């Protein structure tokens, strides 16, 4: 004992010399190492580990010196950390704490040394074994040691993640990081180190992901993550996301009353530390990609913290259930006050939603649905915008929430709303006078006789009549009567056309936006909350398909339904007019635009054409049945019963064929296979393809497809093939192949004919 | 404040705890039966951390395994490093044994009240000594500054350390040995302060101590290395500033530090109360830290080699901090506290 205290005295003197002149550290360290080794007395080990931690942390010792000294102290450190195996007994946590701190400080230096000297396998393996001891034991150690382990990990991650190379010409100025390591180092494998760092980072973040309530570890982790976010951009976002998702307020779920003093301290500490962390990131980079979320989260935490602690000062106890309440000085004061004033306190803040508060009655006058359903009088709850909560959080929350609803309370709430509604219905109706006033403006306030005169005729009459109505007193209750606005003047044809065009342009521009977005982020859902999109959401879905559907229906069915029954015939008769371009209807405008839209990128949008033409066909059939209810035969294209369909399928095909090149066989086949009806005119156009020697192949494939897989069109297609075989010399070979299977007799005839000719010649 | 007769019967607030820590693991039986039993039950915090009875040290006096008993190192922080942090600094260093203590301010400048609220006396941190402030203000309006307590405050501060230091300028880990940064002293001697009082340039007197050495500060012993274990701020704003600053520094030292806030209003009376409360907190923290080390020794870490340590010995100082703070908060509900574990 005496021995160690004299040694301590001289050690302290040595330390004082070092502190006064930091350049002496390199001489002192080798001197003290034997005295403070792991086999020495506890007091010496404590001094030693503290001294080593201090030395390598000191900002006045140069990096060069630290790097040199770090090689000397590895064994000593390992001795401290591994005392259990070496000496068979536990090491003092204080020694371990300092040793781990020291290890964290020297880690970059040993890494750097290994980096520059490739024959330092032994050195690195020593460091690696220290690391593995720390990582292995830290979770079972005292929390004091554990937090030092957390810091150690963060330092390792910092070193083993690529950092910025500030200036490649001056390597000595660079931060020590994985970026300095070449691919072919003998000892260090970059990929391995980086993988290790990533694993360690996950281990660090695990504390936050588990929403741990150990304030010490949580705050230590948060505070040690900061430098990683700041200096390692590659993992910054991952850390930030985790911190943003970390909820330090989890223990408060049960309500602040259930918490003890320690839990309160822990809760407040964790929340405030999280806020500081987020604000610090925000402050250092106000233009951060997550800046908005950082801000929001901080505000949210601040709000929740206030909410949790507002109703109770720090250290307020859980509410006791005995009658002791009256003894609480604060409450006594309030009670006294009430008695003194003789009135009930008006400032009862309904802080506890658990309380069975009767919901406040509805305000007089008009009532919105929101007011009807808002039972919690707390304005902050009503003002809370639910969309601020990310969707996945909502998903996580809703199920447990639903499960945890107290049936009695739910029932009470439903009853309350019901009662409100009944009360509301029983209120005297809102006077027509007030309603009309609300619309026409309040004359009482600024009476202007001219206004009265200038009022539109019937409105003025209404007002006059109402003025003579018996006065309703001050009662302002009752629902407002529905007000029917007078219809505007009828639109002229020109205006109709104009507005129709504008509307169409808008819808197609939305479609274009959707296409662009879909191209920009393939596979991702579109932003669904965009203004105009919501319109489409009601019926047919708000994506591109929804819009296409809407458009095709608009094109095919608007006139059909708008013009009423008697117009259908006329509409049908008008078709020829339309074709001649005499009149403009919105439907044809849409059709034209749709066609253009498809042709802009027909390879990708052929599905639109198919959808559209199917709709046309369907509508034409409906129209036909409507016109000829007694008709027994099914309407068909060839009979001219489907005017719209026929017109547009041919038009589409005509346009399409001009663009098709040799590789577009699939597009054509798809089109032909999916349109609802095919007749000779369609096949004529297909057959025209064969005029172009390059597209004979496509033509024959299309015909073959129709023959094989589209039975109703088979005969027609075969006929076409025969026709081509006969009439088109270029296409003879291709068609011959089809015909050998489907119409061998034609071939035979030909051969026979040939044979006959040969004979005749002979 | 209305009072309840039954309340009176309750024992006075717990005396400042003796240096040895409580043993919170065991809740003692309630011994008093003088009609305060139920109240006492209510009074006890859920975890029963601090009862006067409990605080009778069950632990033997620290065995002197080290030449001096272990003490934590403290740092007190307020806005101007004049009133609250200095009162606490004084308190921490006038107890026996004195705690190693340093103190800082987080403001941009030292601001002291002037003749009106819009005319504060402003000085620079690090380069202005308390005595030069004292001399200047005494020269300006001795009656005013004595009446509003500024001169007595500066007089107290003069006895504690040389001058106000700014937290953000503190280079953690740089040894505090020898003279203060020569630049500071030099500037002081040249009377070149940029501080301004009442709109005009401040005339510094050149009576500054030429030997502004660290060792003259109260509570110097133990702070030579320029690091501390505990930081106690006196205002939430300062706590924010300190935590934020530590985050920004990137914790190059890998050294843990407990950062507390004890919210104290910035006036002389509250500073006195706050100083007392801070000392109490420091005593408890220190006792817990010391106990962690001593228990290790007496509980079989070194000597016995057995695992038969005292129950609870394994519970180290660091994880007990929230508990200690909670217990302290119960007794000082008027000083809302905050804490985090940060890194130097």
Coordinates of N, CA, C and O in Angstrom, one line a residue, chain A residues 634-722:
Chain A
X634 N -77.4 -9.5 -84.3 CA -76.4 -8.7 -83.6 C -75.9 -7.6 -84.5 O -75.7 -7.9 -85.7
X635 N -75.7 -6.5 -84.0 CA -75.1 -5.4 -84.9 C -73.7 -5.8 -85.3 O -72.9 -6.4 -84.5
X636 N -73.3 -5.6 -86.5 CA -72.0 -6.0 -86.9 C -71.4 -4.8 -87.6 O -72.0 -3.9 -88.2
X637 N -70.1 -4.9 -87.7 CA -69.3 -3.8 -88.3 C -69.5 -3.8 -89.8 O -69.7 -2.7 -90.4
X638 N -69.5 -5.0 -90.3 CA -69.6 -5.0 -91.8 C -71.0 -4.5 -92.3 O -71.1 -4.0 -93.4
X639 N -72.0 -4.7 -91.4 CA -73.3 -4.2 -91.8 C -73.5 -2.7 -91.6 O -74.5 -2.2 -91.9
X640 N -72.4 -2.1 -91.1 CA -72.5 -0.6 -90.9 C -73.3 -0.2 -89.7 O -73.8 0.9 -89.6
X641 N -73.4 -1.2 -88.7 CA -74.2 -0.8 -87.6 C -73.4 -0.1 -86.5 O -74.0 0.4 -85.5
X642 N -72.1 -0.2 -86.7 CA -71.3 0.4 -85.6 C -70.5 1.6 -86.2 O -69.3 1.5 -86.5
X643 N -71.2 2.7 -86.5 CA -70.5 3.8 -87.2 C -69.3 4.3 -86.6 O -68.3 4.5 -87.2
X644 N -69.4 4.6 -85.3 CA -68.2 5.2 -84.6 C -67.1 4.3 -84.6 O -65.9 4.6 -84.9
X645 N -67.4 3.1 -84.2 CA -66.3 2.1 -84.1 C -65.6 1.9 -85.4 O -64.4 2.0 -85.5
X646 N -66.4 1.7 -86.4 CA -65.8 1.5 -87.8 C -65.0 2.6 -88.2 O -63.8 2.5 -88.6
X647 N -65.5 3.8 -88.0 CA -64.8 5.0 -88.4 C -63.4 5.1 -87.8 O -62.4 5.3 -88.4
X648 N -63.5 4.9 -86.4 CA -62.2 5.2 -85.7 C -61.2 4.0 -85.7 O -60.1 4.2 -85.7
X649 N -61.8 2.8 -85.9 CA -60.8 1.7 -86.0 C -60.0 1.8 -87.3 O -58.8 1.6 -87.3
X650 N -60.8 2.2 -88.3 CA -60.1 2.3 -89.6 C -59.1 3.5 -89.6 O -58.0 3.4 -90.1
X651 N -59.6 4.6 -89.0 CA -58.7 5.8 -88.9 C -57.5 5.5 -88.1 O -56.3 5.8 -88.6
X652 N -57.7 4.8 -87.0 CA -56.5 4.5 -86.2 C -55.5 3.6 -87.0 O -54.3 3.8 -87.0
X653 N -56.1 2.6 -87.6 CA -55.2 1.6 -88.3 C -54.5 2.4 -89.4 O -53.3 2.2 -89.6
X654 N -55.2 3.2 -90.1 CA -54.6 4.0 -91.2 C -53.4 4.8 -90.7 O -52.3 4.7 -91.3
X655 N -53.7 5.5 -89.6 CA -52.6 6.3 -89.1 C -51.4 5.4 -88.6 O -50.3 5.7 -88.8
X656 N -51.8 4.3 -87.9 CA -50.8 3.5 -87.3 C -49.9 2.9 -88.4 O -48.7 2.9 -88.3
X657 N -50.5 2.4 -89.5 CA -49.8 1.7 -90.5 C -48.7 2.6 -91.2 O -47.6 2.2 -91.5
X658 N -49.0 3.9 -91.2 CA -48.0 4.8 -91.8 C -46.7 4.8 -90.9 O -45.7 5.1 -91.4
X659 N -46.9 4.6 -89.6 CA -45.7 4.7 -88.8 C -45.0 3.3 -88.5 O -43.9 3.3 -88.2
X660 N -45.8 2.2 -88.8 CA -45.2 0.9 -88.4 C -43.9 0.7 -89.1 O -43.8 0.9 -90.3
X661 N -42.8 0.2 -88.4 CA -41.7 -0.2 -89.2 C -41.5 -1.7 -88.9 O -42.3 -2.3 -88.2
X662 N -40.5 -2.3 -89.5 CA -40.3 -3.7 -89.5 C -40.4 -4.4 -88.1 O -40.7 -5.5 -88.0
X663 N -40.0 -3.6 -87.1 CA -39.9 -4.3 -85.8 C -41.2 -4.2 -85.0 O -41.3 -4.6 -83.9
X664 N -42.2 -3.5 -85.6 CA -43.4 -3.3 -84.8 C -44.5 -4.3 -85.0 O -45.7 -4.1 -84.7
X665 N -44.1 -5.5 -85.5 CA -45.0 -6.6 -85.7 C -45.9 -6.9 -84.4 O -47.1 -7.1 -84.5
X666 N -45.2 -6.8 -83.3 CA -45.9 -7.2 -82.1 C -47.0 -6.1 -81.8 O -48.1 -6.5 -81.3
X667 N -46.7 -4.9 -82.0 CA -47.7 -3.8 -81.7 C -48.9 -4.1 -82.6 O -50.0 -4.0 -82.1
X668 N -48.6 -4.3 -83.9 CA -49.8 -4.5 -84.8 C -50.6 -5.7 -84.4 O -51.8 -5.7 -84.3
X669 N -49.9 -6.8 -84.0 CA -50.6 -8.0 -83.7 C -51.4 -7.8 -82.4 O -52.6 -8.2 -82.3
X670 N -50.8 -7.1 -81.5 CA -51.6 -6.8 -80.3 C -52.9 -6.0 -80.6 O -53.9 -6.3 -80.1
X671 N -52.7 -5.0 -81.5 CA -53.8 -4.2 -81.8 C -54.9 -5.0 -82.5 O -56.1 -5.0 -82.1
X672 N -54.5 -5.9 -83.5 CA -55.5 -6.6 -84.2 C -56.1 -7.7 -83.3 O -57.3 -8.0 -83.5
X673 N -55.4 -8.2 -82.3 CA -56.0 -9.2 -81.5 C -56.9 -8.6 -80.5 O -57.8 -9.3 -80.0
X674 N -56.7 -7.4 -80.1 CA -57.5 -6.9 -79.0 C -58.7 -6.0 -79.4 O -59.5 -5.7 -78.5
X675 N -58.7 -5.5 -80.6 CA -59.9 -4.8 -81.0 C -61.1 -5.7 -81.1 O -60.9 -6.9 -81.5
X676 N -62.2 -5.2 -80.8 CA -63.3 -6.2 -80.6 C -63.9 -6.8 -81.9 O -64.4 -7.9 -81.9
X677 N -63.7 -6.1 -83.0 CA -64.3 -6.7 -84.3 C -63.4 -6.4 -85.5 O -62.8 -5.3 -85.5
X678 N -63.4 -7.3 -86.4 CA -62.5 -7.1 -87.5 C -63.3 -7.4 -88.8 O -64.1 -8.4 -88.8
X679 N -63.2 -6.6 -89.8 CA -63.9 -6.9 -91.0 C -62.9 -6.8 -92.2 O -61.7 -6.5 -92.0
X680 N -63.5 -6.9 -93.4 CA -62.6 -6.9 -94.6 C -61.8 -5.6 -94.7 O -60.7 -5.6 -95.1
X681 N -62.5 -4.5 -94.3 CA -61.7 -3.2 -94.5 C -60.5 -3.2 -93.6 O -59.5 -2.6 -94.0
X682 N -60.6 -3.7 -92.4 CA -59.4 -3.8 -91.6 C -58.3 -4.6 -92.2 O -57.2 -4.2 -92.3
X683 N -58.8 -5.8 -92.8 CA -57.8 -6.6 -93.4 C -57.2 -6.0 -94.7 O -56.0 -6.2 -95.0
X684 N -58.0 -5.2 -95.3 CA -57.5 -4.5 -96.5 C -56.2 -3.7 -96.1 O -55.2 -3.7 -96.8
X685 N -56.4 -3.0 -95.0 CA -55.3 -2.2 -94.6 C -54.1 -3.0 -94.1 O -53.0 -2.6 -94.4
X686 N -54.4 -4.1 -93.5 CA -53.3 -5.0 -93.2 C -52.6 -5.5 -94.5 O -51.3 -5.5 -94.6
X687 N -53.4 -5.9 -95.4 CA -52.9 -6.4 -96.7 C -52.0 -5.3 -97.4 O -51.0 -5.7 -98.0
X688 N -52.4 -4.0 -97.2 CA -51.6 -3.0 -97.8 C -50.2 -3.0 -97.4 O -49.3 -2.5 -98.1
X689 N -50.0 -3.5 -96.2 CA -48.6 -3.5 -95.6 C -47.7 -4.3 -96.5 O -46.5 -3.9 -96.7
X690 N -48.3 -5.3 -97.2 CA -47.5 -6.2 -98.0 C -47.0 -5.5 -99.3 O -46.1 -6.0 -100.0
X691 N -47.5 -4.3 -99.5 CA -47.0 -3.5 -100.7 C -45.6 -3.1 -100.5 O -44.8 -2.9 -101.4
X692 N -45.2 -3.0 -99.2 CA -43.9 -2.6 -98.9 C -43.1 -3.9 -98.6 O -43.4 -4.7 -97.7
X693 N -42.1 -4.2 -99.5 CA -41.4 -5.5 -99.3 C -40.9 -5.7 -97.9 O -40.8 -6.9 -97.4
X694 N -40.5 -4.6 -97.3 CA -39.9 -4.8 -95.9 C -40.9 -5.3 -94.9 O -40.6 -5.8 -93.9
X695 N -42.2 -5.0 -95.2 CA -43.2 -5.2 -94.1 C -44.1 -6.4 -94.5 O -45.0 -6.7 -93.8
X696 N -43.6 -7.2 -95.5 CA -44.4 -8.4 -95.8 C -44.4 -9.4 -94.7 O -45.4 -10.0 -94.3
X697 N -43.2 -9.5 -94.1 CA -43.1 -10.4 -92.9 C -44.1 -10.1 -91.9 O -44.8 -11.0 -91.3
X698 N -44.2 -8.8 -91.5 CA -45.1 -8.3 -90.5 C -46.6 -8.7 -90.9 O -47.4 -9.2 -90.1
X699 N -46.9 -8.4 -92.1 CA -48.2 -8.6 -92.6 C -48.6 -10.1 -92.5 O -49.6 -10.5 -92.0
X700 N -47.6 -10.9 -92.9 CA -48.0 -12.4 -92.9 C -48.1 -12.9 -91.5 O -49.0 -13.7 -91.2
X701 N -47.3 -12.3 -90.6 CA -47.4 -12.7 -89.2 C -48.7 -12.4 -88.6 O -49.4 -13.2 -87.9
X702 N -49.2 -11.1 -89.0 CA -50.4 -10.7 -88.5 C -51.6 -11.6 -89.0 O -52.4 -12.0 -88.2
X703 N -51.5 -11.9 -90.3 CA -52.5 -12.7 -90.8 C -52.5 -14.1 -90.2 O -53.6 -14.6 -89.9
X704 N -51.3 -14.6 -90.1 CA -51.2 -16.0 -89.5 C -51.8 -16.0 -88.1 O -52.5 -16.9 -87.7
X705 N -51.5 -14.9 -87.4 CA -52.0 -14.8 -86.0 C -53.5 -14.8 -86.0 O -54.2 -15.6 -85.3
X706 N -54.1 -14.0 -86.9 CA -55.5 -13.9 -87.0 C -56.1 -15.3 -87.4 O -57.1 -15.7 -86.8
X707 N -55.5 -15.9 -88.3 CA -56.0 -17.2 -88.8 C -56.0 -18.2 -87.6 O -56.9 -19.0 -87.4
X708 N -54.9 -18.2 -86.9 CA -54.7 -19.3 -85.9 C -55.5 -19.0 -84.7 O -56.1 -19.9 -84.0
X709 N -55.5 -17.7 -84.2 CA -56.0 -17.5 -82.9 C -57.3 -16.6 -82.9 O -57.9 -16.4 -81.8
X710 N -57.7 -16.1 -84.0 CA -58.9 -15.3 -83.9 C -60.0 -15.9 -84.9 O -60.0 -15.5 -86.1
X711 N -60.7 -16.8 -84.4 CA -61.5 -17.6 -85.2 C -62.5 -16.9 -86.1 O -62.7 -17.1 -87.3
X712 N -63.2 -15.9 -85.5 CA -64.2 -15.2 -86.3 C -63.6 -14.5 -87.5 O -64.2 -14.3 -88.5
X713 N -62.3 -14.2 -87.4 CA -61.7 -13.5 -88.5 C -60.9 -14.4 -89.4 O -60.3 -14.0 -90.4
X714 N -61.0 -15.7 -89.1 CA -60.1 -16.6 -89.8 C -60.4 -16.7 -91.3 O -59.4 -16.5 -92.1
X715 N -61.6 -16.8 -91.6 CA -61.9 -17.0 -93.1 C -61.5 -15.7 -93.8 O -60.9 -15.8 -94.9
X716 N -61.9 -14.6 -93.2 CA -61.5 -13.3 -93.9 C -60.0 -13.3 -94.1 O -59.5 -12.8 -95.2
X717 N -59.3 -13.7 -93.1 CA -57.8 -13.5 -93.2 C -57.3 -14.5 -94.2 O -56.4 -14.1 -95.0
X718 N -57.9 -15.7 -94.2 CA -57.4 -16.6 -95.2 C -57.6 -16.1 -96.6 O -56.8 -16.1 -97.5
X719 N -58.8 -15.5 -96.8 CA -59.1 -14.9 -98.1 C -58.1 -13.9 -98.5 O -57.6 -13.8 -99.6
X720 N -57.8 -13.1 -97.5 CA -56.8 -12.0 -97.7 C -55.5 -12.6 -98.1 O -54.8 -12.1 -99.1
X721 N -55.1 -13.7 -97.4 CA -53.8 -14.3 -97.8 C -53.8 -14.8 -99.2 O -52.9 -14.7 -99.9
X722 N -54.9 -15.4 -99.5 CA -55.0 -16.0 -100.9 C -54.9 -14.8 -101.9 O -54.2 -14.9 -102.9

